Amino acid sequence: MGWRCIGWAAVAFVVGCGQGAIGGGADGGGTGDGGSGPTPPPPPGPDPEPEPAIWLPVEVAGFETPTETVSFELEGAAAADTLYLQCHRCAYRDASVNPDRGAKVSVRLNDGDWIDLSNDTVEAYPLEASFGGLDGAFHTVRMTLPIDTAVEGANTLSFRMNGTDGYTSGFRILAFNIRANTTDLIPTSAFAEEDVTAWAPISTDAEHLAAGEALWRGSKPLRESPLNEAPLSASCAGCHAQDGRDLKYFNFSNASIVSRSEFHGLSREEGEQVASYIRSLNVAVPENGRPWNPPYQPGPGLDALPVASWSAGAGLEWVLEDDLETLDHLFPSGRDAAALADVFDVDGTLNMRELPLALQLPDWNAWLPEIHPRDNWPEGFDTSVVGGDTLVAHYEQLRALLETPSAEGGLDAVIADGRLKQALNRFAASSSHIGPMAGAIDASGRVVRRTDGNGINRSIVHWSAIKQWELHQEFALEGKADREGLYGDRWGESRSWVSLRRNVFEMAPHRLAENLSHFDHQTILVGKYFSTAWYNLQVIINAGAREGYNLGPTDWNYQPNHIVGLHRHGGPRQPIRYVASHVKMYQYMTNGITPGAKGGTFGLRQANINRYLPFVAPIFEDLDPALRGDLFGGLISMFAQSAASYDLVAWQATEMVDNLLLRGAPDGLPEPIEPHRFNAECHEGKYLSCFFGAIPHFADAGVDPAILNDAIDWAEVAWPNADWASIRP
């Protein structure tokens, strides 16, 4: 599919159209292979298919009021009553809490009035609606709105951005149609998506490309935004991958790169130079690499693709409509006893990369720092020391180790002798230890948190995540996790990030906001979405290779808690995602390292069966009773398998306070706990009482008595004074 000089209405570039875009041949005025004489007519055959009239996505970029219009033909327009849209980034950053700002996007069909897009004017699809709709959490939203200005024959549909808020510079319409009731009136054949593999630089001139790279790396100061002319210390390379490969990898169009360059104060010509430099990079273009496809979005078949494509994810098409749809993917062989035992097996390895979810993960723009830490903390970012060196030095040391492996015996050598793991761990750990959960420096020099979303630590952890992505991509590290020297005889997965420290979940509002819930520009629901999304992403990209401990690289206490918290604050019930998280947790906790010892993972703060009680986790309430009993039984069986794999005497002898294993329980008796108190009482400390009180509830829920007795067998050794016979089913 060739280039089309069609303006902002496509992903393709619009500036310099034709420079290296179409080439020779008949379309370019050439004469083919140079033969003489007229070209003979083609043999007769079927009429060629008509060229598509509408190229998608419709990309609207700029920071004043950019507008794009598409044209199409309609038949049966008298019955048209609905406009369907799928839009990426169609709401302002603070839309969920600041409706007075107005709508970011407006649409107009023919000569009708402009219609602002907001939750007041559109009906979001059910999944998106459950996360707050157009003004909520998801970055791409499907929606419908009523229209009455369609006409028979030629129609025009216009899209307008209503100005920047200092953060945004555009949006994309990924799909649209005019509907009569639920019937699409524009045929599928009228649409086509640009072939991104055919994209080319605006100019291939060497000086042009060199100037673009220099601008990318900071040869000219940038401004914060059109609304704030303050100069930035950071360059483009500071907030992106150092060479810009992320923009090439995720297929940001030349037009969008030019527009964003102008947003940050470069001229249009300079923006063209930057775009040409990015397009010239020798970076593979993955099939699903798009600005709207969430990185690492899980889905079937991802592992069959080259490992370099994993980061692009499975695409939005693998975001399921409802959590219960995950069930068949979690239990692909059904739910008989053998199939359940196969999934609920602590020696298994649940592939979270290919388990689709009813959760749209954050897009690439959500990864990027809104403010570079050097601009947010100029007095400290380059000088603050953690782990014996500055954060920047840790990054530079890691990069140097990867850039010069031949001098060190090759990449295999630095993997085998542990230097790579050490350097990766040091960088990832230092990123989350400069002012943990911090946001600003007060007058006394104390690090504090902020809820406005622009805190220092937020800048740092986003910068760190980008740099970790950069290094994993640039040096092909995502397929190295199962190599000797990284995890030895542990269970490194075939695809994983390769540090044992926190990679992305530190970006959660739970870690960064003063209220541990949400930033000022978010509702609680939106904040809870980002917390559960970043934590779930951590499990997908790096669950810990069974060598971690219970707070990292995945914090197994909070990962499932955020799924419950999402529902408690207005989001959907997602019990199957919750179950999958616990399956993965038990598999990674069962590592043979004595709980409480350095690196040990199993602890009752995380592995506590009361977590599955419906009055503790109301996400289970609507499930079919038989299914609920199967799920509860499977999770309790994993608890029993994992707990029984450890030497209880050695476990009880540990002095690690954070383990909270059997605090005060070996010589005690259980105390009655009212159901409404389970969540508060059982989080830390009252494990005997909670365990004892939970068993009868699971028996009533239909859990297999053999499973409950296996769990009681362990508990009877752990807490010998309790009357376990009285509650055996």
PDB file of N, CA, C and O in Angstrom, residues 30-73:
ATOM      1  N   GLY A  30       8.222   6.977 -14.268  1.00  0.00           N
ATOM      2  CA  GLY A  30       9.334   6.248 -14.865  1.00  0.00           C
ATOM      3  C   GLY A  30       8.852   5.350 -15.986  1.00  0.00           C
ATOM      4  O   GLY A  30       7.692   5.326 -16.374  1.00  0.00           O
ATOM      5  N   THR A  31       9.788   4.562 -16.547  1.00  0.00           N
ATOM      6  CA  THR A  31       9.454   3.704 -17.677  1.00  0.00           C
ATOM      7  C   THR A  31       9.725   2.249 -17.370  1.00  0.00           C
ATOM      8  O   THR A  31      10.163   1.485 -18.217  1.00  0.00           O
ATOM      9  N   GLY A  32       9.521   1.831 -16.148  1.00  0.00           N
ATOM     10  CA  GLY A  32       9.676   0.422 -15.815  1.00  0.00           C
ATOM     11  C   GLY A  32      11.105  -0.032 -15.961  1.00  0.00           C
ATOM     12  O   GLY A  32      12.031   0.590 -15.474  1.00  0.00           O
ATOM     13  N   ASP A  33      11.329  -1.121 -16.729  1.00  0.00           N
ATOM     14  CA  ASP A  33      12.662  -1.682 -16.836  1.00  0.00           C
ATOM     15  C   ASP A  33      13.463  -1.077 -17.980  1.00  0.00           C
ATOM     16  O   ASP A  33      14.515  -1.579 -18.352  1.00  0.00           O
ATOM     17  N   GLY A  34      12.987  -0.009 -18.563  1.00  0.00           N
ATOM     18  CA  GLY A  34      13.747   0.687 -19.596  1.00  0.00           C
ATOM     19  C   GLY A  34      13.486   0.170 -20.992  1.00  0.00           C
ATOM     20  O   GLY A  34      14.150   0.576 -21.941  1.00  0.00           O
ATOM     21  N   GLY A  35      12.547  -0.733 -21.199  1.00  0.00           N
ATOM     22  CA  GLY A  35      12.256  -1.252 -22.525  1.00  0.00           C
ATOM     23  C   GLY A  35      11.702  -0.177 -23.435  1.00  0.00           C
ATOM     24  O   GLY A  35      11.132   0.824 -22.992  1.00  0.00           O
ATOM     25  N   SER A  36      11.875  -0.355 -24.738  1.00  0.00           N
ATOM     26  CA  SER A  36      11.424   0.652 -25.687  1.00  0.00           C
ATOM     27  C   SER A  36      10.007   0.346 -26.138  1.00  0.00           C
ATOM     28  O   SER A  36       9.533  -0.782 -26.063  1.00  0.00           O
ATOM     29  N   GLY A  37       9.348   1.363 -26.698  1.00  0.00           N
ATOM     30  CA  GLY A  37       8.036   1.169 -27.262  1.00  0.00           C
ATOM     31  C   GLY A  37       6.937   1.286 -26.233  1.00  0.00           C
ATOM     32  O   GLY A  37       7.183   1.308 -25.029  1.00  0.00           O
ATOM     33  N   PRO A  38       5.694   1.365 -26.694  1.00  0.00           N
ATOM     34  CA  PRO A  38       4.569   1.500 -25.763  1.00  0.00           C
ATOM     35  C   PRO A  38       4.375   0.228 -24.947  1.00  0.00           C
ATOM     36  O   PRO A  38       4.644  -0.876 -25.406  1.00  0.00           O
ATOM     37  N   THR A  39       3.899   0.436 -23.747  1.00  0.00           N
ATOM     38  CA  THR A  39       3.618  -0.697 -22.874  1.00  0.00           C
ATOM     39  C   THR A  39       2.333  -1.368 -23.324  1.00  0.00           C
ATOM     40  O   THR A  39       1.312  -0.691 -23.507  1.00  0.00           O
ATOM     41  N   PRO A  40       2.338  -2.690 -23.535  1.00  0.00           N
ATOM     42  CA  PRO A  40       1.108  -3.355 -23.991  1.00  0.00           C
ATOM     43  C   PRO A  40       0.040  -3.286 -22.922  1.00  0.00           C
ATOM     44  O   PRO A  40       0.334  -3.221 -21.729  1.00  0.00           O
ATOM     45  N   PRO A  41      -1.233  -3.277 -23.322  1.00  0.00           N
ATOM     46  CA  PRO A  41      -2.314  -3.221 -22.325  1.00  0.00           C
ATOM     47  C   PRO A  41      -2.329  -4.493 -21.492  1.00  0.00           C
ATOM     48  O   PRO A  41      -1.904  -5.549 -21.951  1.00  0.00           O
ATOM     49  N   PRO A  42      -2.812  -4.394 -20.252  1.00  0.00           N
ATOM     50  CA  PRO A  42      -2.883  -5.585 -19.403  1.00  0.00           C
ATOM     51  C   PRO A  42      -3.917  -6.559 -19.948  1.00  0.00           C
ATOM     52  O   PRO A  42      -4.849  -6.159 -20.653  1.00  0.00           O
ATOM     53  N   PRO A  43      -3.748  -7.852 -19.683  1.00  0.00           N
ATOM     54  CA  PRO A  43      -4.750  -8.820 -20.157  1.00  0.00           C
ATOM     55  C   PRO A  43      -6.087  -8.556 -19.500  1.00  0.00           C
ATOM     56  O   PRO A  43      -6.164  -7.987 -18.407  1.00  0.00           O
ATOM     57  N   PRO A  44      -7.155  -8.931 -20.140  1.00  0.00           N
ATOM     58  CA  PRO A  44      -8.482  -8.714 -19.534  1.00  0.00           C
ATOM     59  C   PRO A  44      -8.619  -9.508 -18.247  1.00  0.00           C
ATOM     60  O   PRO A  44      -8.023 -10.562 -18.079  1.00  0.00           O
ATOM     61  N   GLY A  45      -9.399  -8.974 -17.350  1.00  0.00           N
ATOM     62  CA  GLY A  45      -9.615  -9.635 -16.066  1.00  0.00           C
ATOM     63  C   GLY A  45     -10.703  -8.913 -15.309  1.00  0.00           C
ATOM     64  O   GLY A  45     -11.342  -7.984 -15.826  1.00  0.00           O
ATOM     65  N   PRO A  46     -10.913  -9.315 -14.080  1.00  0.00           N
ATOM     66  CA  PRO A  46     -11.973  -8.665 -13.284  1.00  0.00           C
ATOM     67  C   PRO A  46     -11.621  -7.217 -12.989  1.00  0.00           C
ATOM     68  O   PRO A  46     -10.449  -6.828 -12.950  1.00  0.00           O
ATOM     69  N   ASP A  47     -12.642  -6.420 -12.797  1.00  0.00           N
ATOM     70  CA  ASP A  47     -12.420  -5.024 -12.453  1.00  0.00           C
ATOM     71  C   ASP A  47     -11.678  -4.924 -11.131  1.00  0.00           C
ATOM     72  O   ASP A  47     -11.963  -5.683 -10.198  1.00  0.00           O
ATOM     73  N   PRO A  48     -10.690  -4.022 -11.028  1.00  0.00           N
ATOM     74  CA  PRO A  48      -9.964  -3.883  -9.759  1.00  0.00           C
ATOM     75  C   PRO A  48     -10.891  -3.391  -8.656  1.00  0.00           C
ATOM     76  O   PRO A  48     -11.876  -2.699  -8.913  1.00  0.00           O
ATOM     77  N   GLU A  49     -10.569  -3.792  -7.423  1.00  0.00           N
ATOM     78  CA  GLU A  49     -11.357  -3.317  -6.298  1.00  0.00           C
ATOM     79  C   GLU A  49     -11.181  -1.815  -6.151  1.00  0.00           C
ATOM     80  O   GLU A  49     -10.093  -1.279  -6.390  1.00  0.00           O
ATOM     81  N   PRO A  50     -12.234  -1.107  -5.766  1.00  0.00           N
ATOM     82  CA  PRO A  50     -12.112   0.349  -5.632  1.00  0.00           C
ATOM     83  C   PRO A  50     -11.145   0.710  -4.508  1.00  0.00           C
ATOM     84  O   PRO A  50     -11.026  -0.005  -3.514  1.00  0.00           O
ATOM     85  N   GLU A  51     -10.435   1.816  -4.701  1.00  0.00           N
ATOM     86  CA  GLU A  51      -9.555   2.325  -3.656  1.00  0.00           C
ATOM     87  C   GLU A  51     -10.386   2.719  -2.434  1.00  0.00           C
ATOM     88  O   GLU A  51     -11.474   3.284  -2.570  1.00  0.00           O
ATOM     89  N   PRO A  52      -9.919   2.398  -1.249  1.00  0.00           N
ATOM     90  CA  PRO A  52     -10.666   2.835  -0.067  1.00  0.00           C
ATOM     91  C   PRO A  52     -10.733   4.356  -0.014  1.00  0.00           C
ATOM     92  O   PRO A  52      -9.788   5.055  -0.392  1.00  0.00           O
ATOM     93  N   ALA A  53     -11.838   4.851   0.463  1.00  0.00           N
ATOM     94  CA  ALA A  53     -12.048   6.302   0.500  1.00  0.00           C
ATOM     95  C   ALA A  53     -11.569   6.925   1.797  1.00  0.00           C
ATOM     96  O   ALA A  53     -11.329   8.132   1.860  1.00  0.00           O
ATOM     97  N   ILE A  54     -11.443   6.133   2.835  1.00  0.00           N
ATOM     98  CA  ILE A  54     -11.166   6.681   4.165  1.00  0.00           C
ATOM     99  C   ILE A  54      -9.960   5.966   4.755  1.00  0.00           C
ATOM    100  O   ILE A  54      -9.973   4.742   4.927  1.00  0.00           O
ATOM    101  N   TRP A  55      -8.926   6.725   5.063  1.00  0.00           N
ATOM    102  CA  TRP A  55      -7.720   6.163   5.665  1.00  0.00           C
ATOM    103  C   TRP A  55      -7.739   6.414   7.162  1.00  0.00           C
ATOM    104  O   TRP A  55      -8.007   7.518   7.624  1.00  0.00           O
ATOM    105  N   LEU A  56      -7.474   5.351   7.900  1.00  0.00           N
ATOM    106  CA  LEU A  56      -7.520   5.424   9.359  1.00  0.00           C
ATOM    107  C   LEU A  56      -6.144   5.144   9.937  1.00  0.00           C
ATOM    108  O   LEU A  56      -5.362   4.408   9.354  1.00  0.00           O
ATOM    109  N   PRO A  57      -5.863   5.688  11.121  1.00  0.00           N
ATOM    110  CA  PRO A  57      -6.722   6.569  11.908  1.00  0.00           C
ATOM    111  C   PRO A  57      -6.743   7.990  11.352  1.00  0.00           C
ATOM    112  O   PRO A  57      -5.861   8.379  10.599  1.00  0.00           O
ATOM    113  N   VAL A  58      -7.763   8.714  11.733  1.00  0.00           N
ATOM    114  CA  VAL A  58      -7.798  10.149  11.479  1.00  0.00           C
ATOM    115  C   VAL A  58      -7.024  10.801  12.619  1.00  0.00           C
ATOM    116  O   VAL A  58      -7.448  10.745  13.772  1.00  0.00           O
ATOM    117  N   GLU A  59      -5.901  11.376  12.292  1.00  0.00           N
ATOM    118  CA  GLU A  59      -5.022  11.949  13.311  1.00  0.00           C
ATOM    119  C   GLU A  59      -5.165  13.462  13.305  1.00  0.00           C
ATOM    120  O   GLU A  59      -4.976  14.116  12.273  1.00  0.00           O
ATOM    121  N   VAL A  60      -5.526  14.005  14.432  1.00  0.00           N
ATOM    122  CA  VAL A  60      -5.690  15.446  14.582  1.00  0.00           C
ATOM    123  C   VAL A  60      -4.620  15.923  15.553  1.00  0.00           C
ATOM    124  O   VAL A  60      -4.617  15.511  16.717  1.00  0.00           O
ATOM    125  N   ALA A  61      -3.701  16.746  15.093  1.00  0.00           N
ATOM    126  CA  ALA A  61      -2.569  17.144  15.917  1.00  0.00           C
ATOM    127  C   ALA A  61      -2.339  18.639  15.816  1.00  0.00           C
ATOM    128  O   ALA A  61      -2.512  19.249  14.765  1.00  0.00           O
ATOM    129  N   GLY A  62      -1.926  19.210  16.913  1.00  0.00           N
ATOM    130  CA  GLY A  62      -1.681  20.647  17.003  1.00  0.00           C
ATOM    131  C   GLY A  62      -1.988  21.099  18.409  1.00  0.00           C
ATOM    132  O   GLY A  62      -2.282  20.296  19.286  1.00  0.00           O
ATOM    133  N   PHE A  63      -1.928  22.404  18.657  1.00  0.00           N
ATOM    134  CA  PHE A  63      -2.212  22.847  20.022  1.00  0.00           C
ATOM    135  C   PHE A  63      -3.075  24.107  20.061  1.00  0.00           C
ATOM    136  O   PHE A  63      -3.208  24.744  21.094  1.00  0.00           O
ATOM    137  N   GLU A  64      -3.667  24.453  18.948  1.00  0.00           N
ATOM    138  CA  GLU A  64      -4.661  25.531  18.960  1.00  0.00           C
ATOM    139  C   GLU A  64      -6.032  24.884  18.747  1.00  0.00           C
ATOM    140  O   GLU A  64      -6.605  24.335  19.672  1.00  0.00           O
ATOM    141  N   THR A  65      -6.545  24.905  17.535  1.00  0.00           N
ATOM    142  CA  THR A  65      -7.802  24.193  17.255  1.00  0.00           C
ATOM    143  C   THR A  65      -7.678  23.457  15.926  1.00  0.00           C
ATOM    144  O   THR A  65      -8.408  23.757  14.969  1.00  0.00           O
ATOM    145  N   PRO A  66      -6.785  22.499  15.831  1.00  0.00           N
ATOM    146  CA  PRO A  66      -6.635  21.757  14.573  1.00  0.00           C
ATOM    147  C   PRO A  66      -7.907  20.986  14.257  1.00  0.00           C
ATOM    148  O   PRO A  66      -8.582  20.463  15.142  1.00  0.00           O
ATOM    149  N   THR A  67      -8.222  20.907  12.976  1.00  0.00           N
ATOM    150  CA  THR A  67      -9.436  20.238  12.517  1.00  0.00           C
ATOM    151  C   THR A  67      -9.115  19.372  11.311  1.00  0.00           C
ATOM    152  O   THR A  67      -8.349  19.785  10.438  1.00  0.00           O
ATOM    153  N   GLU A  68      -9.692  18.197  11.257  1.00  0.00           N
ATOM    154  CA  GLU A  68      -9.573  17.314  10.106  1.00  0.00           C
ATOM    155  C   GLU A  68     -10.959  16.859   9.676  1.00  0.00           C
ATOM    156  O   GLU A  68     -11.837  16.658  10.507  1.00  0.00           O
ATOM    157  N   THR A  69     -11.128  16.685   8.354  1.00  0.00           N
ATOM    158  CA  THR A  69     -12.420  16.313   7.790  1.00  0.00           C
ATOM    159  C   THR A  69     -12.257  15.123   6.863  1.00  0.00           C
ATOM    160  O   THR A  69     -11.285  15.052   6.106  1.00  0.00           O
ATOM    161  N   VAL A  70     -13.167  14.183   6.943  1.00  0.00           N
ATOM    162  CA  VAL A  70     -13.190  13.042   6.028  1.00  0.00           C
ATOM    163  C   VAL A  70     -14.513  13.056   5.266  1.00  0.00           C
ATOM    164  O   VAL A  70     -15.533  13.553   5.762  1.00  0.00           O
ATOM    165  N   SER A  71     -14.474  12.508   4.067  1.00  0.00           N
ATOM    166  CA  SER A  71     -15.660  12.475   3.207  1.00  0.00           C
ATOM    167  C   SER A  71     -16.014  11.036   2.871  1.00  0.00           C
ATOM    168  O   SER A  71     -15.138  10.175   2.763  1.00  0.00           O
ATOM    169  N   PHE A  72     -17.304  10.787   2.685  1.00  0.00           N
ATOM    170  CA  PHE A  72     -17.757   9.435   2.385  1.00  0.00           C
ATOM    171  C   PHE A  72     -19.165   9.509   1.806  1.00  0.00           C
ATOM    172  O   PHE A  72     -19.858  10.531   1.916  1.00  0.00           O
ATOM    173  N   GLU A  73     -19.589   8.412   1.208  1.00  0.00           N
ATOM    174  CA  GLU A  73     -20.921   8.309   0.621  1.00  0.00           C
ATOM    175  C   GLU A  73     -21.816   7.466   1.528  1.00  0.00           C
ATOM    176  O   GLU A  73     -21.368   6.491   2.138  1.00  0.00           O
TER     177      GLU A  73
END
